[in-house]
């Protein structure tokens, strides 16, 4: 069994377990094991034959048992049971996602804000994964605790971006921002700054419990801003610990589609946002998508392969996912 396929099964188990507050620890264990598999890609067949699956970091007896089922039958009875218990079955119309064609991640952080690695370290890791581009999208100023970037620091960052791009070679660094969607739907940086950037991820971070009608207006305004390229983790939820924002999803998704604003499937196991169900609605509403790790460290790029099952479950064809497009076809760059 391919380590990535196994990672996706464990990731889905972690995701489904998170929906039961009593299972949060077990959920985290499955997500962590999925991450290890996606990162290290061990030879599962060989390890299983030698009875050494528990030598993989984070794989105890319970997870090893699930892996044995996957390796021997390609299926997990445990996963099947969780799917039916939570009413989230596999679907007949799932799409085919070829991760080998993934061109680059559009949402990442560096130590310019709350990332734990330098831009050079992030760029080298992206290059090593074969990425053609990486969106460097640190936070905007409102998020003070993470040292968000104002216009002046963005300018300074652009100089570093040029140097790093030269040093790494063969990887386009897209200068961007993860700009906060403020309570009234305006953005945390002026349009005159946003329009200079390659990629603008607009995300809701605070005041997620606004009344649905106010939240709808807030999101409608954000997707109507012509500088916005994609909406990051569109509900702000944290499965198992925080419910996301509620708004008129269909109305907002249709408006996003109209303005050519993509919606993100944030693959961070603590987020997994949009959910497959919301992503399916967004697909039917005509939206495009971005499948991003929202990485704060190089190892977190592995969130994308482990969570790619979400796009598959939502039946999103690859041509509706920006990350499968070559750099030249990313229209946002010229925008
Ligand atoms: Zn964010
Ligand atoms: Zn982010």
PDB file of N, CA and C in Angstrom, residues 194-276:
ATOM      1  N   UNK A 194      -2.691  46.112  -1.549  1.00  0.00           N
ATOM      2  CA  UNK A 194      -3.089  44.771  -1.999  1.00  0.00           C
ATOM      3  C   UNK A 194      -2.886  44.591  -3.501  1.00  0.00           C
ATOM      4  N   UNK A 195      -3.127  45.663  -4.261  1.00  0.00           N
ATOM      5  CA  UNK A 195      -3.067  45.487  -5.718  1.00  0.00           C
ATOM      6  C   UNK A 195      -1.636  45.279  -6.219  1.00  0.00           C
ATOM      7  N   UNK A 196      -0.663  45.523  -5.369  1.00  0.00           N
ATOM      8  CA  UNK A 196       0.734  45.308  -5.781  1.00  0.00           C
ATOM      9  C   UNK A 196       1.172  43.855  -5.579  1.00  0.00           C
ATOM     10  N   UNK A 197       0.366  43.097  -4.863  1.00  0.00           N
ATOM     11  CA  UNK A 197       0.791  41.751  -4.476  1.00  0.00           C
ATOM     12  C   UNK A 197       0.364  40.696  -5.501  1.00  0.00           C
ATOM     13  N   UNK A 198       1.128  39.605  -5.546  1.00  0.00           N
ATOM     14  CA  UNK A 198       0.809  38.513  -6.478  1.00  0.00           C
ATOM     15  C   UNK A 198      -0.414  37.726  -6.016  1.00  0.00           C
ATOM     16  N   UNK A 199      -0.469  37.461  -4.719  1.00  0.00           N
ATOM     17  CA  UNK A 199      -1.563  36.627  -4.231  1.00  0.00           C
ATOM     18  C   UNK A 199      -2.099  37.174  -2.902  1.00  0.00           C
ATOM     19  N   UNK A 200      -3.397  37.436  -2.902  1.00  0.00           N
ATOM     20  CA  UNK A 200      -4.058  37.958  -1.706  1.00  0.00           C
ATOM     21  C   UNK A 200      -5.048  36.902  -1.199  1.00  0.00           C
ATOM     22  N   UNK A 201      -4.694  36.349  -0.018  1.00  0.00           N
ATOM     23  CA  UNK A 201      -5.586  35.405   0.660  1.00  0.00           C
ATOM     24  C   UNK A 201      -6.328  36.222   1.708  1.00  0.00           C
ATOM     25  N   UNK A 202      -7.647  36.296   1.609  1.00  0.00           N
ATOM     26  CA  UNK A 202      -8.424  37.020   2.619  1.00  0.00           C
ATOM     27  C   UNK A 202      -9.087  35.991   3.528  1.00  0.00           C
ATOM     28  N   UNK A 203      -8.846  36.136   4.838  1.00  0.00           N
ATOM     29  CA  UNK A 203      -9.312  35.105   5.780  1.00  0.00           C
ATOM     30  C   UNK A 203     -10.067  35.703   6.958  1.00  0.00           C
ATOM     31  N   UNK A 204     -11.106  34.988   7.416  1.00  0.00           N
ATOM     32  CA  UNK A 204     -11.751  35.382   8.675  1.00  0.00           C
ATOM     33  C   UNK A 204     -10.994  34.743   9.837  1.00  0.00           C
ATOM     34  N   UNK A 205     -10.574  35.549  10.803  1.00  0.00           N
ATOM     35  CA  UNK A 205      -9.862  35.011  11.972  1.00  0.00           C
ATOM     36  C   UNK A 205     -10.582  35.306  13.284  1.00  0.00           C
ATOM     37  N   UNK A 206     -11.201  36.477  13.372  1.00  0.00           N
ATOM     38  CA  UNK A 206     -11.827  36.847  14.652  1.00  0.00           C
ATOM     39  C   UNK A 206     -13.302  37.164  14.428  1.00  0.00           C
ATOM     40  N   UNK A 207     -14.027  37.247  15.550  1.00  0.00           N
ATOM     41  CA  UNK A 207     -15.466  37.551  15.498  1.00  0.00           C
ATOM     42  C   UNK A 207     -16.190  36.599  14.554  1.00  0.00           C
ATOM     43  N   UNK A 208     -15.926  35.310  14.733  1.00  0.00           N
ATOM     44  CA  UNK A 208     -16.540  34.307  13.860  1.00  0.00           C
ATOM     45  C   UNK A 208     -17.973  34.005  14.285  1.00  0.00           C
ATOM     46  N   UNK A 209     -18.342  34.458  15.489  1.00  0.00           N
ATOM     47  CA  UNK A 209     -19.693  34.174  15.973  1.00  0.00           C
ATOM     48  C   UNK A 209     -20.666  35.295  15.643  1.00  0.00           C
ATOM     49  N   UNK A 210     -20.337  36.126  14.685  1.00  0.00           N
ATOM     50  CA  UNK A 210     -21.281  37.162  14.258  1.00  0.00           C
ATOM     51  C   UNK A 210     -22.593  36.515  13.830  1.00  0.00           C
ATOM     52  N   UNK A 211     -23.669  37.280  13.957  1.00  0.00           N
ATOM     53  CA  UNK A 211     -24.968  36.841  13.434  1.00  0.00           C
ATOM     54  C   UNK A 211     -24.806  36.426  11.981  1.00  0.00           C
ATOM     55  N   UNK A 212     -25.473  35.343  11.574  1.00  0.00           N
ATOM     56  CA  UNK A 212     -25.327  34.896  10.185  1.00  0.00           C
ATOM     57  C   UNK A 212     -25.576  35.991   9.148  1.00  0.00           C
ATOM     58  N   UNK A 213     -26.543  36.879   9.402  1.00  0.00           N
ATOM     59  CA  UNK A 213     -26.814  37.906   8.381  1.00  0.00           C
ATOM     60  C   UNK A 213     -25.643  38.889   8.282  1.00  0.00           C
ATOM     61  N   UNK A 214     -25.074  39.272   9.437  1.00  0.00           N
ATOM     62  CA  UNK A 214     -23.917  40.182   9.433  1.00  0.00           C
ATOM     63  C   UNK A 214     -22.699  39.480   8.828  1.00  0.00           C
ATOM     64  N   UNK A 215     -22.564  38.198   9.145  1.00  0.00           N
ATOM     65  CA  UNK A 215     -21.440  37.424   8.617  1.00  0.00           C
ATOM     66  C   UNK A 215     -21.563  37.277   7.099  1.00  0.00           C
ATOM     67  N   UNK A 216     -22.792  37.106   6.622  1.00  0.00           N
ATOM     68  CA  UNK A 216     -23.015  36.993   5.180  1.00  0.00           C
ATOM     69  C   UNK A 216     -22.582  38.289   4.490  1.00  0.00           C
ATOM     70  N   UNK A 217     -23.004  39.417   5.060  1.00  0.00           N
ATOM     71  CA  UNK A 217     -22.624  40.712   4.479  1.00  0.00           C
ATOM     72  C   UNK A 217     -21.117  40.898   4.480  1.00  0.00           C
ATOM     73  N   UNK A 218     -20.515  40.497   5.600  1.00  0.00           N
ATOM     74  CA  UNK A 218     -19.056  40.610   5.746  1.00  0.00           C
ATOM     75  C   UNK A 218     -18.346  39.799   4.644  1.00  0.00           C
ATOM     76  N   UNK A 219     -18.778  38.561   4.445  1.00  0.00           N
ATOM     77  CA  UNK A 219     -18.135  37.706   3.450  1.00  0.00           C
ATOM     78  C   UNK A 219     -18.446  38.170   2.021  1.00  0.00           C
ATOM     79  N   UNK A 220     -19.669  38.665   1.800  1.00  0.00           N
ATOM     80  CA  UNK A 220     -20.035  39.169   0.471  1.00  0.00           C
ATOM     81  C   UNK A 220     -19.121  40.338   0.080  1.00  0.00           C
ATOM     82  N   UNK A 221     -18.851  41.193   1.053  1.00  0.00           N
ATOM     83  CA  UNK A 221     -17.996  42.345   0.777  1.00  0.00           C
ATOM     84  C   UNK A 221     -16.568  41.886   0.465  1.00  0.00           C
ATOM     85  N   UNK A 222     -16.088  40.909   1.225  1.00  0.00           N
ATOM     86  CA  UNK A 222     -14.715  40.424   1.026  1.00  0.00           C
ATOM     87  C   UNK A 222     -14.543  39.795  -0.356  1.00  0.00           C
ATOM     88  N   UNK A 223     -15.498  38.954  -0.770  1.00  0.00           N
ATOM     89  CA  UNK A 223     -15.334  38.283  -2.073  1.00  0.00           C
ATOM     90  C   UNK A 223     -15.543  39.252  -3.240  1.00  0.00           C
ATOM     91  N   UNK A 224     -16.122  40.438  -2.943  1.00  0.00           N
ATOM     92  CA  UNK A 224     -16.352  41.415  -4.009  1.00  0.00           C
ATOM     93  C   UNK A 224     -15.155  42.332  -4.216  1.00  0.00           C
ATOM     94  N   UNK A 225     -14.179  42.256  -3.310  1.00  0.00           N
ATOM     95  CA  UNK A 225     -12.987  43.104  -3.460  1.00  0.00           C
ATOM     96  C   UNK A 225     -12.134  42.547  -4.601  1.00  0.00           C
ATOM     97  N   UNK A 226     -11.869  43.369  -5.591  1.00  0.00           N
ATOM     98  CA  UNK A 226     -11.206  42.871  -6.806  1.00  0.00           C
ATOM     99  C   UNK A 226      -9.749  42.473  -6.563  1.00  0.00           C
ATOM    100  N   UNK A 227      -9.194  42.832  -5.402  1.00  0.00           N
ATOM    101  CA  UNK A 227      -7.813  42.420  -5.118  1.00  0.00           C
ATOM    102  C   UNK A 227      -7.715  41.044  -4.459  1.00  0.00           C
ATOM    103  N   UNK A 228      -8.837  40.511  -4.045  1.00  0.00           N
ATOM    104  CA  UNK A 228      -8.816  39.219  -3.351  1.00  0.00           C
ATOM    105  C   UNK A 228      -8.738  38.084  -4.369  1.00  0.00           C
ATOM    106  N   UNK A 229      -7.797  37.182  -4.162  1.00  0.00           N
ATOM    107  CA  UNK A 229      -7.654  36.024  -5.056  1.00  0.00           C
ATOM    108  C   UNK A 229      -8.317  34.785  -4.476  1.00  0.00           C
ATOM    109  N   UNK A 230      -8.186  34.604  -3.167  1.00  0.00           N
ATOM    110  CA  UNK A 230      -8.844  33.456  -2.570  1.00  0.00           C
ATOM    111  C   UNK A 230      -9.210  33.735  -1.124  1.00  0.00           C
ATOM    112  N   UNK A 231     -10.219  32.993  -0.664  1.00  0.00           N
ATOM    113  CA  UNK A 231     -10.655  33.099   0.728  1.00  0.00           C
ATOM    114  C   UNK A 231      -9.998  31.956   1.494  1.00  0.00           C
ATOM    115  N   UNK A 232      -9.172  32.315   2.483  1.00  0.00           N
ATOM    116  CA  UNK A 232      -8.481  31.308   3.291  1.00  0.00           C
ATOM    117  C   UNK A 232      -9.428  30.723   4.326  1.00  0.00           C
ATOM    118  N   UNK A 233      -9.269  29.416   4.606  1.00  0.00           N
ATOM    119  CA  UNK A 233     -10.130  28.689   5.569  1.00  0.00           C
ATOM    120  C   UNK A 233     -11.458  29.410   5.765  1.00  0.00           C
ATOM    121  N   UNK A 234     -12.388  29.271   4.791  1.00  0.00           N
ATOM    122  CA  UNK A 234     -13.559  30.153   4.704  1.00  0.00           C
ATOM    123  C   UNK A 234     -14.527  30.166   5.886  1.00  0.00           C
ATOM    124  N   UNK A 235     -14.461  29.202   6.803  1.00  0.00           N
ATOM    125  CA  UNK A 235     -15.364  29.305   7.968  1.00  0.00           C
ATOM    126  C   UNK A 235     -14.605  29.562   9.266  1.00  0.00           C
ATOM    127  N   UNK A 236     -13.291  29.359   9.252  1.00  0.00           N
ATOM    128  CA  UNK A 236     -12.508  29.581  10.463  1.00  0.00           C
ATOM    129  C   UNK A 236     -12.691  28.497  11.514  1.00  0.00           C
ATOM    130  N   UNK A 237     -13.330  27.397  11.133  1.00  0.00           N
ATOM    131  CA  UNK A 237     -13.617  26.359  12.126  1.00  0.00           C
ATOM    132  C   UNK A 237     -12.361  25.602  12.556  1.00  0.00           C
ATOM    133  N   UNK A 238     -12.438  25.006  13.732  1.00  0.00           N
ATOM    134  CA  UNK A 238     -11.388  24.091  14.195  1.00  0.00           C
ATOM    135  C   UNK A 238     -12.099  22.855  14.699  1.00  0.00           C
ATOM    136  N   UNK A 239     -12.241  21.844  13.832  1.00  0.00           N
ATOM    137  CA  UNK A 239     -13.046  20.681  14.179  1.00  0.00           C
ATOM    138  C   UNK A 239     -12.630  20.094  15.528  1.00  0.00           C
ATOM    139  N   UNK A 240     -13.628  19.891  16.381  1.00  0.00           N
ATOM    140  CA  UNK A 240     -13.344  19.329  17.699  1.00  0.00           C
ATOM    141  C   UNK A 240     -13.133  20.387  18.752  1.00  0.00           C
ATOM    142  N   UNK A 241     -12.855  21.653  18.344  1.00  0.00           N
ATOM    143  CA  UNK A 241     -12.668  22.668  19.382  1.00  0.00           C
ATOM    144  C   UNK A 241     -13.411  23.971  19.105  1.00  0.00           C
ATOM    145  N   UNK A 242     -13.641  24.321  17.850  1.00  0.00           N
ATOM    146  CA  UNK A 242     -14.327  25.594  17.596  1.00  0.00           C
ATOM    147  C   UNK A 242     -15.183  25.471  16.349  1.00  0.00           C
ATOM    148  N   UNK A 243     -16.447  25.823  16.493  1.00  0.00           N
ATOM    149  CA  UNK A 243     -17.313  25.835  15.316  1.00  0.00           C
ATOM    150  C   UNK A 243     -16.945  27.016  14.444  1.00  0.00           C
ATOM    151  N   UNK A 244     -17.124  26.864  13.170  1.00  0.00           N
ATOM    152  CA  UNK A 244     -16.808  27.959  12.270  1.00  0.00           C
ATOM    153  C   UNK A 244     -17.955  28.937  12.143  1.00  0.00           C
ATOM    154  N   UNK A 245     -17.709  29.983  11.364  1.00  0.00           N
ATOM    155  CA  UNK A 245     -18.734  30.984  11.113  1.00  0.00           C
ATOM    156  C   UNK A 245     -19.879  30.363  10.313  1.00  0.00           C
ATOM    157  N   UNK A 246     -21.071  30.886  10.559  1.00  0.00           N
ATOM    158  CA  UNK A 246     -22.243  30.462   9.792  1.00  0.00           C
ATOM    159  C   UNK A 246     -22.718  31.650   8.970  1.00  0.00           C
ATOM    160  N   UNK A 247     -22.892  31.426   7.696  1.00  0.00           N
ATOM    161  CA  UNK A 247     -23.444  32.479   6.837  1.00  0.00           C
ATOM    162  C   UNK A 247     -24.192  31.835   5.686  1.00  0.00           C
ATOM    163  N   UNK A 248     -24.743  32.653   4.824  1.00  0.00           N
ATOM    164  CA  UNK A 248     -25.464  32.113   3.670  1.00  0.00           C
ATOM    165  C   UNK A 248     -24.411  31.622   2.680  1.00  0.00           C
ATOM    166  N   UNK A 249     -24.021  30.364   2.867  1.00  0.00           N
ATOM    167  CA  UNK A 249     -22.886  29.832   2.109  1.00  0.00           C
ATOM    168  C   UNK A 249     -23.123  29.903   0.601  1.00  0.00           C
ATOM    169  N   UNK A 250     -24.318  29.500   0.186  1.00  0.00           N
ATOM    170  CA  UNK A 250     -24.567  29.450  -1.249  1.00  0.00           C
ATOM    171  C   UNK A 250     -24.486  30.841  -1.872  1.00  0.00           C
ATOM    172  N   UNK A 251     -25.052  31.817  -1.188  1.00  0.00           N
ATOM    173  CA  UNK A 251     -25.025  33.199  -1.699  1.00  0.00           C
ATOM    174  C   UNK A 251     -23.580  33.691  -1.837  1.00  0.00           C
ATOM    175  N   UNK A 252     -22.796  33.462  -0.777  1.00  0.00           N
ATOM    176  CA  UNK A 252     -21.397  33.927  -0.777  1.00  0.00           C
ATOM    177  C   UNK A 252     -20.579  33.152  -1.819  1.00  0.00           C
ATOM    178  N   UNK A 253     -20.795  31.845  -1.920  1.00  0.00           N
ATOM    179  CA  UNK A 253     -20.032  31.043  -2.880  1.00  0.00           C
ATOM    180  C   UNK A 253     -20.351  31.491  -4.313  1.00  0.00           C
ATOM    181  N   UNK A 254     -21.628  31.783  -4.565  1.00  0.00           N
ATOM    182  CA  UNK A 254     -22.006  32.241  -5.917  1.00  0.00           C
ATOM    183  C   UNK A 254     -21.354  33.584  -6.234  1.00  0.00           C
ATOM    184  N   UNK A 255     -21.311  34.444  -5.234  1.00  0.00           N
ATOM    185  CA  UNK A 255     -20.684  35.770  -5.430  1.00  0.00           C
ATOM    186  C   UNK A 255     -19.176  35.597  -5.665  1.00  0.00           C
ATOM    187  N   UNK A 256     -18.558  34.687  -4.921  1.00  0.00           N
ATOM    188  CA  UNK A 256     -17.121  34.417  -5.106  1.00  0.00           C
ATOM    189  C   UNK A 256     -16.869  33.932  -6.531  1.00  0.00           C
ATOM    190  N   UNK A 257     -17.725  33.014  -6.993  1.00  0.00           N
ATOM    191  CA  UNK A 257     -17.563  32.475  -8.353  1.00  0.00           C
ATOM    192  C   UNK A 257     -17.677  33.609  -9.378  1.00  0.00           C
ATOM    193  N   UNK A 258     -18.624  34.487  -9.144  1.00  0.00           N
ATOM    194  CA  UNK A 258     -18.855  35.602 -10.069  1.00  0.00           C
ATOM    195  C   UNK A 258     -17.610  36.489 -10.176  1.00  0.00           C
ATOM    196  N   UNK A 259     -16.926  36.675  -9.049  1.00  0.00           N
ATOM    197  CA  UNK A 259     -15.747  37.555  -9.031  1.00  0.00           C
ATOM    198  C   UNK A 259     -14.446  36.794  -9.284  1.00  0.00           C
ATOM    199  N   UNK A 260     -14.525  35.509  -9.573  1.00  0.00           N
ATOM    200  CA  UNK A 260     -13.311  34.735  -9.812  1.00  0.00           C
ATOM    201  C   UNK A 260     -12.450  34.572  -8.575  1.00  0.00           C
ATOM    202  N   UNK A 261     -13.087  34.600  -7.403  1.00  0.00           N
ATOM    203  CA  UNK A 261     -12.345  34.406  -6.149  1.00  0.00           C
ATOM    204  C   UNK A 261     -12.437  32.919  -5.775  1.00  0.00           C
ATOM    205  N   UNK A 262     -11.279  32.299  -5.587  1.00  0.00           N
ATOM    206  CA  UNK A 262     -11.251  30.868  -5.264  1.00  0.00           C
ATOM    207  C   UNK A 262     -11.487  30.669  -3.765  1.00  0.00           C
ATOM    208  N   UNK A 263     -11.947  29.486  -3.419  1.00  0.00           N
ATOM    209  CA  UNK A 263     -12.129  29.141  -2.008  1.00  0.00           C
ATOM    210  C   UNK A 263     -11.074  28.115  -1.627  1.00  0.00           C
ATOM    211  N   UNK A 264     -10.573  28.262  -0.428  1.00  0.00           N
ATOM    212  CA  UNK A 264      -9.508  27.366   0.004  1.00  0.00           C
ATOM    213  C   UNK A 264     -10.054  26.117   0.700  1.00  0.00           C
ATOM    214  N   UNK A 265      -9.373  25.018   0.446  1.00  0.00           N
ATOM    215  CA  UNK A 265      -9.486  23.868   1.338  1.00  0.00           C
ATOM    216  C   UNK A 265      -8.170  23.871   2.105  1.00  0.00           C
ATOM    217  N   UNK A 266      -8.235  24.354   3.329  1.00  0.00           N
ATOM    218  CA  UNK A 266      -7.047  24.464   4.168  1.00  0.00           C
ATOM    219  C   UNK A 266      -6.804  23.082   4.764  1.00  0.00           C
ATOM    220  N   UNK A 267      -5.638  22.508   4.456  1.00  0.00           N
ATOM    221  CA  UNK A 267      -5.371  21.104   4.792  1.00  0.00           C
ATOM    222  C   UNK A 267      -4.789  20.892   6.184  1.00  0.00           C
ATOM    223  N   UNK A 268      -4.559  21.970   6.923  1.00  0.00           N
ATOM    224  CA  UNK A 268      -4.093  21.825   8.302  1.00  0.00           C
ATOM    225  C   UNK A 268      -5.102  20.942   9.050  1.00  0.00           C
ATOM    226  N   UNK A 269      -4.630  19.828   9.664  1.00  0.00           N
ATOM    227  CA  UNK A 269      -5.584  18.918  10.323  1.00  0.00           C
ATOM    228  C   UNK A 269      -6.410  19.607  11.406  1.00  0.00           C
ATOM    229  N   UNK A 270      -5.930  20.702  11.954  1.00  0.00           N
ATOM    230  CA  UNK A 270      -6.711  21.425  12.961  1.00  0.00           C
ATOM    231  C   UNK A 270      -7.812  22.262  12.311  1.00  0.00           C
ATOM    232  N   UNK A 271      -7.750  22.424  10.990  1.00  0.00           N
ATOM    233  CA  UNK A 271      -8.745  23.250  10.293  1.00  0.00           C
ATOM    234  C   UNK A 271      -9.623  22.439   9.339  1.00  0.00           C
ATOM    235  N   UNK A 272      -9.035  21.819   8.319  1.00  0.00           N
ATOM    236  CA  UNK A 272      -9.783  21.073   7.296  1.00  0.00           C
ATOM    237  C   UNK A 272     -11.017  21.876   6.869  1.00  0.00           C
ATOM    238  N   UNK A 273     -10.765  23.019   6.297  1.00  0.00           N
ATOM    239  CA  UNK A 273     -11.793  24.033   6.066  1.00  0.00           C
ATOM    240  C   UNK A 273     -11.539  24.646   4.686  1.00  0.00           C
ATOM    241  N   UNK A 274     -12.448  24.520   3.759  1.00  0.00           N
ATOM    242  CA  UNK A 274     -13.802  23.998   3.748  1.00  0.00           C
ATOM    243  C   UNK A 274     -13.886  22.493   4.001  1.00  0.00           C
ATOM    244  N   UNK A 275     -14.991  22.097   4.595  1.00  0.00           N
ATOM    245  CA  UNK A 275     -15.293  20.674   4.723  1.00  0.00           C
ATOM    246  C   UNK A 275     -15.670  20.132   3.347  1.00  0.00           C
ATOM    247  N   UNK A 276     -15.608  18.805   3.162  1.00  0.00           N
ATOM    248  CA  UNK A 276     -16.033  18.246   1.871  1.00  0.00           C
ATOM    249  C   UNK A 276     -17.465  18.660   1.503  1.00  0.00           C
TER     250      UNK A 276
END
